[in-house]
Amino acid sequence: MAFSTSFISTGGVPADYGRHVPSPYFRRAFTLPALTSAFLTICGTGFYELFVNGKRITRSMLAPYDYNPDEFLFFDRYDLMPHLQVGENVIGIQLGNGTINGFNAFTWNFHRAAFRGVPRTAFSFEAMDTDGQPIVFDASSGFKWHDSPIRCDDLRAGEIYDARFEIPGWCDIGFDDSGWQDAVPAETPRGECRICNVDPIVVTKELPALSVTPASLGARPRINEKLAAIELPEEDALTEGYLYDFGMNAAGIVRLHIRNARPGQRLILQYGELTDENGNLDIRGMYFYPHRYNCRDVYICKGGEEEIWQPTFTYHGFRYCLVIGLDAEQAQPDLLTYLVSNTSLRQLSEFHCSDETVNKLWDAAIVSDLANFHHVPTDCPHREKNGWTGDMAVSAEQMVLCLSVERNLKEWLRCIRRSMNEAGDLQAIIPGNHSHYRQGPAWDAVLVQIPYQIWKYRGDTQILRDNATAIMRYLQFLTTITREDGLIERGYGDWCHAGMRSHDKYKAPVAFTATVFAMDICAKAKEIFDAVDMKPQAMFADALYTQFRTDARKQLLHLPTMTAVGNCQATQAMAIFYNLFDEAEKQEAFRKLVAMIEANDEKMDCGILGMRVIYHVLSAYGRTDLAFRMITRPDFPSFGYIIEHGATSLWESFRETDWYPDSHNHHFFGDIISWFMQNLLGLQLNPYNRSCNEVRFAPKFIDALDHANGAHRAPAGRIEASWARDAEGILYRVTLPEGMQAEIILESGWTFEDGTAWKKFSESTEFRILH
């Protein structure tokens, strides 16, 4: 297999605001004898679509990957034998902007990236004829190009498609390309060439519109003067149209199917998550962009009885689509179909119980996990589409527990490691412009959390070896940012604190959250190094952990009152969960945590860092009932509140609905589903971090539930558990795959029929449990 770095492009200039540059078509015709093998290894920066003899064969939406081409050049490899013929053949390639020209991502400095430029492609064709003679060529000769009907594309802004510019048969055999221009040799990016080893992005379901109603574009985001100065063309300033409601706030694209359109009829497809009190589309939560480039596609009709189209180089997060420019008779229910898309991930865990709010929260969390996984885990599928490391650091366990994310996360970790600078500091957005957005331990914990959780749940030690050197470098970096008092105060803190109107306002001091996360990084690093027999590194991690913990206990705890600095739910719960308190101190510290919660009317009062641990702490000390009420209560702020207000995905922040809205599709509060599995169902895989062939069942039979059931597909096979109340107590059933070792542990006050509260077993069984 050969990687060709002979890149070609149009030789033009990058697209920008007010300077729309069409996506280019490239084609080459060539003649082949009978073959025994034929492979194509192709790279596109940003995205490519591949056609052979008129047929699209691209392995993924948004292929090959979305990353900085000066660090990695990702290639896909295709077996072309099913698609070629003896005689004339044609390779067709279409290119989209992707990250190499993310002009609409200037908020995160993509527009200033050194790698910014026009899309380009390179490939190697390697075949063997029936006489054993090789046939090899690349993109450096024979290719011609032409503008395509995609008149502008941006991953975040959307796509403008003018069907009047369609070129029928452009990648077919026998097409006359004499009027096309020769492709231009392009500068080769500096990145390392590698095969893209990720699961593809695919359409996972198709949703019809549940309703179609006349509506208008309501409130728009507040934007700065620079954005407001980008003028809106008169035809894009229209606001009246028809609102299509698909009933789910997911991610993907639409398929447009319009009949009897007029030539030049302009359809604006404006996507959004919310409607206002008048039923109009509310896109205030989609800030950062000029109005013209704010999560919308534009389709310009060629005219005729029927036109079918879907975007190619973008996707959107939305529940609603407002179609502007339709005639009344064209506003049919089948005009749009929602093509829900995400990385092709298998769901590994299932959960259901007697409380419908919990069931809806489970579904909403899975929707957000999937909507925010397009090659890499992102923060939201509409406004940003950024691979924020902190979001994944707090979501690592629940995603690994519930979805087959490991293949893509391994590739993303490779990119995270490459973002590390000489000092050992990490980039906070991957992919990103690496001169900006470096954070602190709470975000950088992703480097440890992902391999740790994949090791725990899949038994994969290779991922520990792959990341061990980078983890060690990061531990050394921590020593360089430690203050004289032994603490670290760097980066974001307890982000999106419930009830706060600003993301960066929180009660937990950053010196606390950063130092405690540094402690936890060291603790997990020691386990990782021990697991791969790196004893000196394990000793270093343990010593650094002890140093951080000693200094943190002196300055971040008030032991006479058993409270953590900040005197808030987040710091108190984190100090217990991350072992800042000694074991002998934890019961009193926990009593103080419960008192704080009760003083706040049993309402949550923390952000993503505190919320990640507080419910687990409550269950560990016998108060699952309180955690359940905090999560499910219908009033503000709570998870139940968002379900009461129609959420089908998890929200970015806990804001009352009359406040300025944020994203309604974020995954970083999604660890509640891990809590559901581990406590309401009781299924805890690899509880001693010895083997993923061990499982503990530790169910909490709270009065609010009558039954619960669920399953997890472990490496050994499918594990199932269920419990239900009856006249005699609780009947708990377990199904185990062969080779699984299990234990069941009951909370105080519950026993088996023989009076015990702990049993070991290795076969499917059921238990009668008494109170």
Coordinates of N, CA, C and O in Angstrom, one line a residue, residues 465 526-538:
R465 N -0.8 1.2 26.8 CA 0.5 1.3 26.3 C 0.6 2.4 25.3 O 1.6 3.2 25.3
K526 N -1.4 5.9 37.9 CA -0.7 4.9 38.6 C -1.3 3.5 38.2 O -0.6 2.5 38.0
E527 N -2.6 3.4 38.2 CA -3.3 2.2 37.8 C -2.9 1.8 36.4 O -2.7 0.6 36.1
I528 N -2.9 2.7 35.5 CA -2.5 2.4 34.1 C -1.1 1.9 34.0 O -0.8 0.9 33.4
F529 N -0.2 2.6 34.7 CA 1.2 2.2 34.6 C 1.4 0.8 35.3 O 2.2 0.0 34.8
D530 N 0.7 0.6 36.4 CA 0.8 -0.8 37.0 C 0.3 -1.9 36.1 O 0.9 -2.9 36.0
A531 N -0.8 -1.5 35.3 CA -1.4 -2.6 34.5 C -0.5 -3.0 33.3 O -0.6 -4.1 32.8
V532 N 0.4 -2.1 32.9 CA 1.4 -2.4 31.8 C 2.8 -2.5 32.3 O 3.7 -2.4 31.5
D533 N 2.9 -2.7 33.6 CA 4.2 -3.0 34.2 C 5.3 -2.0 34.0 O 6.4 -2.2 33.6
M534 N 4.9 -0.7 34.2 CA 5.8 0.4 34.1 C 6.0 0.9 35.5 O 5.4 1.9 35.9
K535 N 6.8 0.2 36.3 CA 7.0 0.5 37.7 C 7.5 1.9 38.1 O 7.0 2.5 39.0
P536 N 8.6 2.3 37.4 CA 9.1 3.7 37.8 C 8.0 4.8 37.5 O 7.9 5.7 38.3
Q537 N 7.3 4.6 36.4 CA 6.3 5.6 36.1 C 5.2 5.6 37.2 O 4.6 6.6 37.6
A538 N 4.8 4.3 37.6 CA 3.8 4.2 38.6 C 4.2 4.8 39.9 O 3.4 5.5 40.6

